[in-house]
Coordinates of C-alpha atoms in Angstrom, one line a residue:
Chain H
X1 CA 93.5 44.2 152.0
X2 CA 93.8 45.4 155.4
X3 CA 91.2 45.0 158.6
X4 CA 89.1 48.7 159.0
X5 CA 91.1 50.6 161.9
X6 CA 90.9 49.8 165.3
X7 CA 89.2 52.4 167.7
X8 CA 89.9 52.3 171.7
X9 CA 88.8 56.1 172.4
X10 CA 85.2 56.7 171.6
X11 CA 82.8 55.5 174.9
X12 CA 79.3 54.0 174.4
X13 CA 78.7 56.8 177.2
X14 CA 79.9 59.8 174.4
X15 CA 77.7 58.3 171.7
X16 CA 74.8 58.2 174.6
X17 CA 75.4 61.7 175.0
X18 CA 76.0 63.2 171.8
X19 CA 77.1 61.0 169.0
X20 CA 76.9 63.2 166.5
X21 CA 80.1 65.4 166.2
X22 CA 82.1 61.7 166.4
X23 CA 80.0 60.5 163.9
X24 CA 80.9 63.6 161.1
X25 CA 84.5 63.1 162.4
X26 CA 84.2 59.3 161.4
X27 CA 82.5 60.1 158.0
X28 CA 85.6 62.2 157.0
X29 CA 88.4 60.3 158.9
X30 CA 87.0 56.8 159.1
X31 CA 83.6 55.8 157.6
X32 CA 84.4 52.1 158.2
X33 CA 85.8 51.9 161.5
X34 CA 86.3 48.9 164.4
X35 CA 84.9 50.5 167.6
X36 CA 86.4 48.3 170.6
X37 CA 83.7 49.6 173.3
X38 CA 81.0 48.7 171.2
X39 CA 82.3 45.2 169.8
X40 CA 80.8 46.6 166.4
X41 CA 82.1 47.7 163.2
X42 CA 81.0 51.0 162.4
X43 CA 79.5 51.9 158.7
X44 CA 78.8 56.1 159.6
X45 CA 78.2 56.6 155.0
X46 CA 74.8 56.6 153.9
X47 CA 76.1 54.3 151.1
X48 CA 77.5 51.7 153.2
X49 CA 74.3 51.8 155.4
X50 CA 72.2 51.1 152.4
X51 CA 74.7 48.9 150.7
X52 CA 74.5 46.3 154.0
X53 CA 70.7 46.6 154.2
X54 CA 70.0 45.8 151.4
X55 CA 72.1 42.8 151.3
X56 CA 70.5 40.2 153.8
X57 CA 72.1 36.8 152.5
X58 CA 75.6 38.2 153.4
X59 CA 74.5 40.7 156.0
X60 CA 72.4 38.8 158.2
X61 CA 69.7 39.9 160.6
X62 CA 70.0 35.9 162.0
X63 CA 71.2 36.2 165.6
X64 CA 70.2 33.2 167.4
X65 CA 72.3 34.5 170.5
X66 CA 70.9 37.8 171.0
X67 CA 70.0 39.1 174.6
X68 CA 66.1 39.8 172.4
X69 CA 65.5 35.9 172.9
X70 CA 65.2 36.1 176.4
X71 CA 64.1 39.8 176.3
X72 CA 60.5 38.4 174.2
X73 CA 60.7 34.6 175.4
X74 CA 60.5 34.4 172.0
X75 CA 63.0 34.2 168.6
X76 CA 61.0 37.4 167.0
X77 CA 60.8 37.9 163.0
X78 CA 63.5 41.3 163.6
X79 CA 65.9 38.4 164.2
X80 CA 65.1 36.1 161.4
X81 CA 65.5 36.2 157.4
X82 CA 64.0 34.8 154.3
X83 CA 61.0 33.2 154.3
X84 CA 60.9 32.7 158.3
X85 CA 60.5 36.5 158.4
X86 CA 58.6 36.8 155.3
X87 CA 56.0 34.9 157.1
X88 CA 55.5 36.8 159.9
X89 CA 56.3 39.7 158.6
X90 CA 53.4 39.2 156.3
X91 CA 51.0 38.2 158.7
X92 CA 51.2 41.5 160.8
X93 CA 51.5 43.8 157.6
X94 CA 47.6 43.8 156.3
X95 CA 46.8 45.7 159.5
X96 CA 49.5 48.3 158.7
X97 CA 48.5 49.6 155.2
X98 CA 47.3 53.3 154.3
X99 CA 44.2 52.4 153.6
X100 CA 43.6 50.7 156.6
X101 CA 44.7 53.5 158.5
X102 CA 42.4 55.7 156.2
X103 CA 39.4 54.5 155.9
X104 CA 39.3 52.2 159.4
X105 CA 41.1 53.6 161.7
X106 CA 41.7 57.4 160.9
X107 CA 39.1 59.2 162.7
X108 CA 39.4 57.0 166.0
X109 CA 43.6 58.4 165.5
X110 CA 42.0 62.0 165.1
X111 CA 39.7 61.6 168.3
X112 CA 42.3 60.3 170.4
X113 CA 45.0 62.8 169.3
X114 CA 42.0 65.5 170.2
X115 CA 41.3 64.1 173.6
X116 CA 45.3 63.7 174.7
X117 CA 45.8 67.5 173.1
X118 CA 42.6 68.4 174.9
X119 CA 43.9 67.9 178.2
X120 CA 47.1 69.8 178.0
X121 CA 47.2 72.7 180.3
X122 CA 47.8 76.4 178.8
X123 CA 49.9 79.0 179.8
X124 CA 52.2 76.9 181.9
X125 CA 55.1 75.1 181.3
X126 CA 54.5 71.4 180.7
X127 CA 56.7 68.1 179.5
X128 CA 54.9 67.5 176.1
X129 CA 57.7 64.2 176.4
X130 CA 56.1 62.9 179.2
X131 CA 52.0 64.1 178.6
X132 CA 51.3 63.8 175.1
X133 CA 54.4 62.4 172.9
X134 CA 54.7 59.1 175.1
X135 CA 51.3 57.9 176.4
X136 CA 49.8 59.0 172.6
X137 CA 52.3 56.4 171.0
X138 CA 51.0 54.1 173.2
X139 CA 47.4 54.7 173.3
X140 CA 47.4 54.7 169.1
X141 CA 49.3 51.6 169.3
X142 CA 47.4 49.4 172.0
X143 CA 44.6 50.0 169.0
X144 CA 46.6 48.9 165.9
X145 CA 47.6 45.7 167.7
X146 CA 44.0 45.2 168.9
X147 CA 44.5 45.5 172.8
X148 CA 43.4 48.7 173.9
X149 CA 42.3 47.6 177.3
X150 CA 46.2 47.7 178.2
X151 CA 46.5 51.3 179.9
X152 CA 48.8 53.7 178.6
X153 CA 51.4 53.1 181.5
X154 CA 51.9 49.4 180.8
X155 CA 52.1 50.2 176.7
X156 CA 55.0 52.2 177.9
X157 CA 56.4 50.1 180.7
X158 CA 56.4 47.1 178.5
X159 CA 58.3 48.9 175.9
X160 CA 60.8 49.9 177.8
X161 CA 61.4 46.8 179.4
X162 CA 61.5 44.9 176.3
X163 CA 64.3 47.3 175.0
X164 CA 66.1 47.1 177.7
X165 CA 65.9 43.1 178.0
X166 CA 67.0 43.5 174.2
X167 CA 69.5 45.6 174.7
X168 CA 71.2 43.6 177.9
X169 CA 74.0 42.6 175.8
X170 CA 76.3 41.9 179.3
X171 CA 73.3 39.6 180.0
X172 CA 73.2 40.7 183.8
X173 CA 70.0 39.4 185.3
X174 CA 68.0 42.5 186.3
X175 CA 67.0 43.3 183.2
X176 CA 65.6 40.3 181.9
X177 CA 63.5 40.0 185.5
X178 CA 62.0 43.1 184.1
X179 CA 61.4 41.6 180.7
X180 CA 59.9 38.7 182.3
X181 CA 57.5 40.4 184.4
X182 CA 56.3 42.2 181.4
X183 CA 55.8 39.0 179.5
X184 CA 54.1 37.4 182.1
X185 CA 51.3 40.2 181.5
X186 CA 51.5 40.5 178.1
X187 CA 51.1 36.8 177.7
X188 CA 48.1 36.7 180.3
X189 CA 46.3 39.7 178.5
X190 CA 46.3 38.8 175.3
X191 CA 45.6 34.8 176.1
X192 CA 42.2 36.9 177.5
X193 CA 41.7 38.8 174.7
X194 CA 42.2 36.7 171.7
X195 CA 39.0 35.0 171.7
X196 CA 37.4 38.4 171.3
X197 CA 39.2 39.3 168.7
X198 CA 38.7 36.1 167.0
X199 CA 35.1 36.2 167.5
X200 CA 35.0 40.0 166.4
X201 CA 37.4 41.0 163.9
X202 CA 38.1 44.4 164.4
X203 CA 41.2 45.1 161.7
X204 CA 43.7 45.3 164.4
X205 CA 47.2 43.5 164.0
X206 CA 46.5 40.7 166.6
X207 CA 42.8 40.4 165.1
X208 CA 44.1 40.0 161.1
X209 CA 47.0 37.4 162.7
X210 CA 44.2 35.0 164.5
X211 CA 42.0 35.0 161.6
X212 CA 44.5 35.4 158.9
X213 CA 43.6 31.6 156.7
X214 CA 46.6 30.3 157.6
X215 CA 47.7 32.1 160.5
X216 CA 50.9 32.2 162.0
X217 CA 51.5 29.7 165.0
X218 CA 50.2 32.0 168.4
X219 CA 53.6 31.9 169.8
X220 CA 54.9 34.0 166.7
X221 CA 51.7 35.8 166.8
X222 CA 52.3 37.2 170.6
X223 CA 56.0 37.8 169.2
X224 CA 54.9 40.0 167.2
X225 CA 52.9 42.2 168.9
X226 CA 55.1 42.4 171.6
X227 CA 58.0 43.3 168.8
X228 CA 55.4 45.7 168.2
X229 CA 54.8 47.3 171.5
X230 CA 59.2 46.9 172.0
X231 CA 59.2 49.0 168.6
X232 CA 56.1 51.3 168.0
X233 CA 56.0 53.6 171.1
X234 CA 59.6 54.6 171.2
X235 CA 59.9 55.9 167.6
X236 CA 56.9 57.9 167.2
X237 CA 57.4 59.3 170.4
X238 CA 60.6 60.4 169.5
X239 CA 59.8 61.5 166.5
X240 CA 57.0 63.6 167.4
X241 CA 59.3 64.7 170.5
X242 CA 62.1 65.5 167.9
X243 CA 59.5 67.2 165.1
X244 CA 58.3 69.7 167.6
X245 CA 61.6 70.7 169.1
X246 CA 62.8 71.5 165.6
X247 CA 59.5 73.6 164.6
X248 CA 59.8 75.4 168.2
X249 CA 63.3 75.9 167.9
X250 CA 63.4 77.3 164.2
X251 CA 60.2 79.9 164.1
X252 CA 60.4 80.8 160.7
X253 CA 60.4 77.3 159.4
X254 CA 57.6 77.2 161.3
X255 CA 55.7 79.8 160.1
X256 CA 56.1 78.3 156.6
X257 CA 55.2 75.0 157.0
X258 CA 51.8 76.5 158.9
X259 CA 51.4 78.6 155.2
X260 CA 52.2 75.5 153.3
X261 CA 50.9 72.8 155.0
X262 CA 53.6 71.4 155.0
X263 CA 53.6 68.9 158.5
X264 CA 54.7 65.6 156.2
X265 CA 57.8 67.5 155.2
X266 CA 58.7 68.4 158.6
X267 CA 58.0 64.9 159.8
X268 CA 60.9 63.3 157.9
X269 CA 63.2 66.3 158.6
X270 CA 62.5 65.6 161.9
X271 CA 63.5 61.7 161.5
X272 CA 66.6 62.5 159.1
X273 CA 67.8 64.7 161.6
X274 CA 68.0 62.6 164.5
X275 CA 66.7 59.3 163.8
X276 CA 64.4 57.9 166.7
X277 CA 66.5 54.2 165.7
X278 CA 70.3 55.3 165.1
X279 CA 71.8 52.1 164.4
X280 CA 70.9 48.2 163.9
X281 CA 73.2 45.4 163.3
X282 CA 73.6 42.7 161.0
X283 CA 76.4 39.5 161.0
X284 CA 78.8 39.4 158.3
X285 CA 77.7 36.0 156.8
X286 CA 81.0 35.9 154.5
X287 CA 84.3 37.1 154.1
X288 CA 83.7 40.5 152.3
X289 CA 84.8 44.6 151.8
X290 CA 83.4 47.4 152.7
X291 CA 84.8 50.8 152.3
X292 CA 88.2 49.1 150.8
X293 CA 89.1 47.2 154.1
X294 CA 88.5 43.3 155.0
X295 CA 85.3 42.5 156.6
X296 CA 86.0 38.9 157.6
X297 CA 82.8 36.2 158.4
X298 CA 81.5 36.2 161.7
X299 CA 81.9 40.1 162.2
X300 CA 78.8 42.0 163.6
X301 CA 78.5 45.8 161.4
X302 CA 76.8 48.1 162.8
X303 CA 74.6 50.6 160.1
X304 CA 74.5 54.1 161.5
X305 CA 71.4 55.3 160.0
X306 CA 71.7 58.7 162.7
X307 CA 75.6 59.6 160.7
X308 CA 73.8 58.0 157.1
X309 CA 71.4 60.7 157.6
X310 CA 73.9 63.6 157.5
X311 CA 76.1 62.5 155.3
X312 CA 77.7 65.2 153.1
X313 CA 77.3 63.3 149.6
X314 CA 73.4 63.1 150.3
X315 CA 72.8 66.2 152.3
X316 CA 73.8 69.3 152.5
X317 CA 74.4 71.0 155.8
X318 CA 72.9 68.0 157.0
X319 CA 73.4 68.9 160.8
X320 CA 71.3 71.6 161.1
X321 CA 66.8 71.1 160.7
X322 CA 65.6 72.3 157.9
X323 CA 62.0 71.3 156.4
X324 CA 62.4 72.6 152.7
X325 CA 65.3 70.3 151.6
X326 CA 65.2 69.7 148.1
X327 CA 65.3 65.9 148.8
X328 CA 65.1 63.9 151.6
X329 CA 66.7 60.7 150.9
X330 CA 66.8 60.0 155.1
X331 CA 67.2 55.5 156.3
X332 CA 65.8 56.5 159.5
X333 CA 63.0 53.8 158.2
X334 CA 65.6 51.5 156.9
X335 CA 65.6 49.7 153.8
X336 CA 66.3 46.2 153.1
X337 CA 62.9 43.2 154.2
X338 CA 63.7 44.4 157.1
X339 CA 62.0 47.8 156.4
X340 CA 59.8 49.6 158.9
X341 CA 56.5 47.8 159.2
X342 CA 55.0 50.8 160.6
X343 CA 56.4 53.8 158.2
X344 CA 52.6 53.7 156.7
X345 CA 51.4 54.2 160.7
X346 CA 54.0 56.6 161.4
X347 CA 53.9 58.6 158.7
X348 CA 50.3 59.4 159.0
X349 CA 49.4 59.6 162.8
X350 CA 52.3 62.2 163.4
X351 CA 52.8 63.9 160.6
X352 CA 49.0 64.1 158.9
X353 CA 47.4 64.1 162.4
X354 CA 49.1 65.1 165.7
X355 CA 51.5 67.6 164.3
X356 CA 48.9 69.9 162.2
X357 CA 46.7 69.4 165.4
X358 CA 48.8 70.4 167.9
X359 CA 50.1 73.4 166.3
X360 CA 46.5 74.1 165.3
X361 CA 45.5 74.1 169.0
X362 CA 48.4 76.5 170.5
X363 CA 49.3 78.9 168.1
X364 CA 51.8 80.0 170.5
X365 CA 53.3 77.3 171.9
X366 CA 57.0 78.4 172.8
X367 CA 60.3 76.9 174.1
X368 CA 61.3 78.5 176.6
X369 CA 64.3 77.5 177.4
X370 CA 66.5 75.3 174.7
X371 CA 69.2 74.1 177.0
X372 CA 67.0 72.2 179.5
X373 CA 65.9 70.1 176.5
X374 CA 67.9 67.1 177.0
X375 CA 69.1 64.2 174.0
X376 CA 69.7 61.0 175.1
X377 CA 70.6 57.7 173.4
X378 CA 72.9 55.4 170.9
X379 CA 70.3 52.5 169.7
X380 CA 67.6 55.1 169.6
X381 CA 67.8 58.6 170.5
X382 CA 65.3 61.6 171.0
X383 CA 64.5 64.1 173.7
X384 CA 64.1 63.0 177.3
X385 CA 61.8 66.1 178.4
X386 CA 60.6 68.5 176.6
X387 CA 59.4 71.8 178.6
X388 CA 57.3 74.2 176.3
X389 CA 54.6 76.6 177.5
X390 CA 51.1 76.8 175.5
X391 CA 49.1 79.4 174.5
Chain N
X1 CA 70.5 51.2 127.8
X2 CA 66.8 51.6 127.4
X3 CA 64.5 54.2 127.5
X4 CA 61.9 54.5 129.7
X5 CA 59.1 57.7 130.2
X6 CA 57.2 58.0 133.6
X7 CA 54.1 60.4 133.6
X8 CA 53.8 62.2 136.6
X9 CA 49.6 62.7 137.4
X10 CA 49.5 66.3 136.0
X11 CA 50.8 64.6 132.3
X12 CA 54.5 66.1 132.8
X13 CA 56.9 62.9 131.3
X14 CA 60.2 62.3 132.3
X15 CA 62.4 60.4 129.8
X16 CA 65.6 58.6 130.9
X17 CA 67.8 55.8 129.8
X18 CA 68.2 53.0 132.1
X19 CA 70.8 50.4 131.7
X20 CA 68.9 46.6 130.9
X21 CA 68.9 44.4 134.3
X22 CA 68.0 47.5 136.5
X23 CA 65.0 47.9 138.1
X24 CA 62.2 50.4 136.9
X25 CA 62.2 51.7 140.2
X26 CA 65.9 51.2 140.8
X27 CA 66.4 53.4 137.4
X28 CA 64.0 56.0 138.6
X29 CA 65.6 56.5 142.2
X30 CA 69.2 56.8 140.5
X31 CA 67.7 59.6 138.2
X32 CA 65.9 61.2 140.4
X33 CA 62.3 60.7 139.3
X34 CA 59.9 62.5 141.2
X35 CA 57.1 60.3 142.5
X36 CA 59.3 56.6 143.2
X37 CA 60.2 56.4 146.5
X38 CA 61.8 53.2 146.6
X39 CA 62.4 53.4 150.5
X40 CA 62.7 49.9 151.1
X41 CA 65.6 49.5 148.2
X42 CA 63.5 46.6 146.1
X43 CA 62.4 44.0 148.9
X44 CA 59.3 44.2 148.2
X45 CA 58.6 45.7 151.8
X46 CA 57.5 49.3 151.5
X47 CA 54.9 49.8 148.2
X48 CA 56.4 53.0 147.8
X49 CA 57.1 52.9 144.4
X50 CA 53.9 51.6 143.2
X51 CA 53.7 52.7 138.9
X52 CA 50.9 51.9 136.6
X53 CA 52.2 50.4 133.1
X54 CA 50.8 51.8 130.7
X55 CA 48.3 50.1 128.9
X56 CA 50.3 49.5 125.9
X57 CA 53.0 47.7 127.2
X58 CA 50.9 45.6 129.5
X59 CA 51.7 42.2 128.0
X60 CA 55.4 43.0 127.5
X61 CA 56.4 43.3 131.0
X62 CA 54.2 40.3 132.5
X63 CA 52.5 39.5 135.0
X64 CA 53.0 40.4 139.5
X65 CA 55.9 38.7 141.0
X66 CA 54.5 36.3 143.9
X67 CA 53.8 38.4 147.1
X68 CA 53.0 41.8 144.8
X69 CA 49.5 41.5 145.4
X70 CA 49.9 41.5 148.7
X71 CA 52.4 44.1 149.2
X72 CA 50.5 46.1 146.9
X73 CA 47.5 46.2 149.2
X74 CA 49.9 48.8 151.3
X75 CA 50.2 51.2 148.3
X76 CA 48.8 54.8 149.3
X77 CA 47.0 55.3 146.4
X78 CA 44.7 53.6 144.2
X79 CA 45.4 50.2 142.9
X80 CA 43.9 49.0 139.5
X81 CA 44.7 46.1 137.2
X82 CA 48.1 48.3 135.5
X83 CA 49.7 48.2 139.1
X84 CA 52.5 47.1 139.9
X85 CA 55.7 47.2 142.1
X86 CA 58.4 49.2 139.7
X87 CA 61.3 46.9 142.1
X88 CA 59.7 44.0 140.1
X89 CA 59.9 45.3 136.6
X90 CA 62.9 44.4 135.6
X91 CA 64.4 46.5 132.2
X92 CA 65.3 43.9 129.3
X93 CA 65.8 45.3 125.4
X94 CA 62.2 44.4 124.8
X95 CA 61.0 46.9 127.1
X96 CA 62.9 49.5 125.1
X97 CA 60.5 52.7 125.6
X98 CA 58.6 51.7 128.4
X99 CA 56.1 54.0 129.7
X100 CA 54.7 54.2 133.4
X101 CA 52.4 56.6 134.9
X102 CA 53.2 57.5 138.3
X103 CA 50.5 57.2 141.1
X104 CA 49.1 60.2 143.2
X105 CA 51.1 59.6 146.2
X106 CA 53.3 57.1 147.7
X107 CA 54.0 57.7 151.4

């Protein structure tokens, strides 16, 4: 058996940009492809995706070298497998549930949602990306986790520091000063605020880790919520971002999913279509095959949930948004223990909540200008900006 | 191959045979069974395919795997004593005519 093809042409700055028309090329050309600028083998069929993920003894989330060590001062559960991940990963997922979100912390989501919508100005244009999709992530989240006194700003500052440390894969320096920084506050807030939580349990993630019966050492617990804040204001951001650009830009679906209720449906169009995370990685723990070619030990795959999402055996004319699909079989949550801890989260704040509300609000909100939307990313993508006028 | 019937909420049943070794839930994603998500592809990470067992083949296919309980507590709709986790029922010949009844939502 022969080694997948070798690829010298595509640019991490063309997948940046647009990856999807290299993506559809690779699902009909070469679905299992080595892509030299990205030291990664690329799986681009929603079968191989879902094949690796849901294989974790020979596909291996393990990556005791990865630029996220230094990124979170910490070896984080994202990066671990079996029952070292189990662990953590359990410890975190009581305060994630639906019915926890229902019955505790619905109506504080609903309020908040109304007061960020509230603000908006009418009748001008203004960046929803920037004045509602980002700092509402991060307001929703600093509550789930249990530290709401952290402002909106430094929700979203931390984030995106802690991607970009994680993401720092030609380890220069600047980043990880940036990650440190944001650790040293992270670490300092929540060492003031755990004895609150411990002393009044309030649901929130780091309030069910510090009184969990056997909780999780505190290191692992400040891992997690800061895998949390480097993973929970990005997507539903994006998503939300994504969902409304796809309602705006296609009216008539619109005006059906406002006659059918239908805002969970257009939530997960939203996600198939361009997933907020477009690819993860996982090390080849044996020699193996995927696709008919060699995948030798020691090789680093790369799933690309964004091209899985399109592919033409699941979907059909899977480029374009479209709410009513008959199925929606999407990975933008992944599968595999390494699932989505905050699908449950997701699924309700911006599809059952913000998006309903938002379009109940303005009525007429409109797009006034397609083009000046701009897409931006490989690891995770969404809208940069999103100009719309309401009314 | 066994045969297994889920009962969607409104009473509608869906019949299928399964091969034995598979899943409940892996047998209902690859028929397309309205109502088992399966999102999480059996790891026991996402409670969206969350079945009760009917009540009389209770004793037949056993008792929660460890960590069901738990994940179960994540399941969107109501839990009772029948729940379970259809990734962890897995389809020998003595469950030949299984029936499950399909919760009121999973996501």
């Amino acid at each position: 058996m022969a080694l997948a093809p070798l690829d010298n042409a595509i640019t991490l700055d063309q997948l940046t940009l647009d990856p999807y028309p290299i993506y559809r090329r690779l699902r009909a050309e070469a679905p299992v492809l080595r892509v030299a600028s990205a030291r990664r083998t690329f799986l681009t069929k929603a079968a191989l995706t879902k094949l690796v993920k849901d294989d974790p003894i020979l596909f291996s989330s393990d990556d005791p070298n990865t630029p996220m060590k230094p990124a979170f001062r910490a070896h984080t559960l994202m990066r671990k497998d079996g029952e070292a991940h189990l662990a953590e990963r359990r410890a975190i997922n009581p305060a994630l549930t639906p019915k926890r979100i229902n019955s505790d912390w619905g109506p504080l989501y609903e309020t908040l949602a109304a007061d960020y919508i509230g603000r908006l100005p009418r009748g001008e244009v203004v960046d929803l990306f920037a004045t509602l999709c980002g700092p509402l992530s991060a307001r929703i989240l600093a509550h789930i986790l249990g530290i709401p006194e952290a402002t909106d700003d430094e929700m979203q500052r931390w984030s995106q520091r802690l991607i970009d440390g994680a993401g720092n894969f030609g380890w220069r320096p600047e980043p990880f000063a940036a990650s440190d920084e944001a650790n040293d506050q992270m670490d300092a807030l929540f060492a003031r605020l755990a004895p609150l939580r411990k002393a009044e349990p309030d649901g929130s993630a780091f309030s069910v880790m510090l009184t969990a019966e056997n909780p999780i050492p505190l290191s692992q617990i400040h891992a997690n919520l800061k895998i949390a804040i480097g993973g929970g204001i990005n997507e539903p951001r994006d998503a939300m971002a994504t969902a409304i650009f796809g309602l705006l830009d296609n009216p008539d679906q619109l005006t059906e999913v406002k006659a059918q209720g239908a805002w969970n449906a257009a939530f997960e169009e939203a996600i198939r279509w361009v997933a907020p995370i477009q690819a993860s990685s996982r090390l080849v723990t044996a020699d193996t095959e995927l696709g008919g070619y060699e995948i030798p030990k020691g090789e680093t795959v790369m799933t690309i949930q964004a091209s899985a999402n399109r592919d033409e055996d699941l979907f059909e004319n899977g480029e374009v948004f479209f709410v009513f699909r008959d199925r929606n079989p999407h990975q933008s949550f992944g599968n595999g223990p390494h699932h989505c801890a905050g699908a449950h989260v997701a699924r309700r704040t911006v599809g059952k909540i913000i998006l309903p509300m938002l379009f109940d609000r303005f009525p007429n909100m409109t797009l006034p200008d397609r083009e000046a939307v701009q897409w931006r990313g490989f690891g995770f993508r969404g809208p940069i900006n999103l100009p719309v006028v309401l009314n | 191959m066994v045969k297994l019937t889920f009962v969607a909420p409104d009473g509608s049943q869906t019949t299928i045979d399964a091969p034995e070794g598979t899943s409940v839930m892996k047998a209902a994603v690859a028929n397309d069974v309205d109502g088992i998500v399966g999102e999480c592809g059996g790891a026991m990470m996402c409670a969206t395919c969350h079945c009760y067992v009917d009540e009389a083949w209770a004793d037949r296919t056993g008792p929660r795997e460890e960590g069901e309980d738990d994940m179960l507590e994540g399941a969107a709709s109501e839990v009772n004593d029948r729940s379970r986790l259809s990734c962890q029922i897995r389809l020998t010949a003595d469950l030949d005519g299984l029936v499950v009844h399909l919760p009121e939502e999973q996501l």
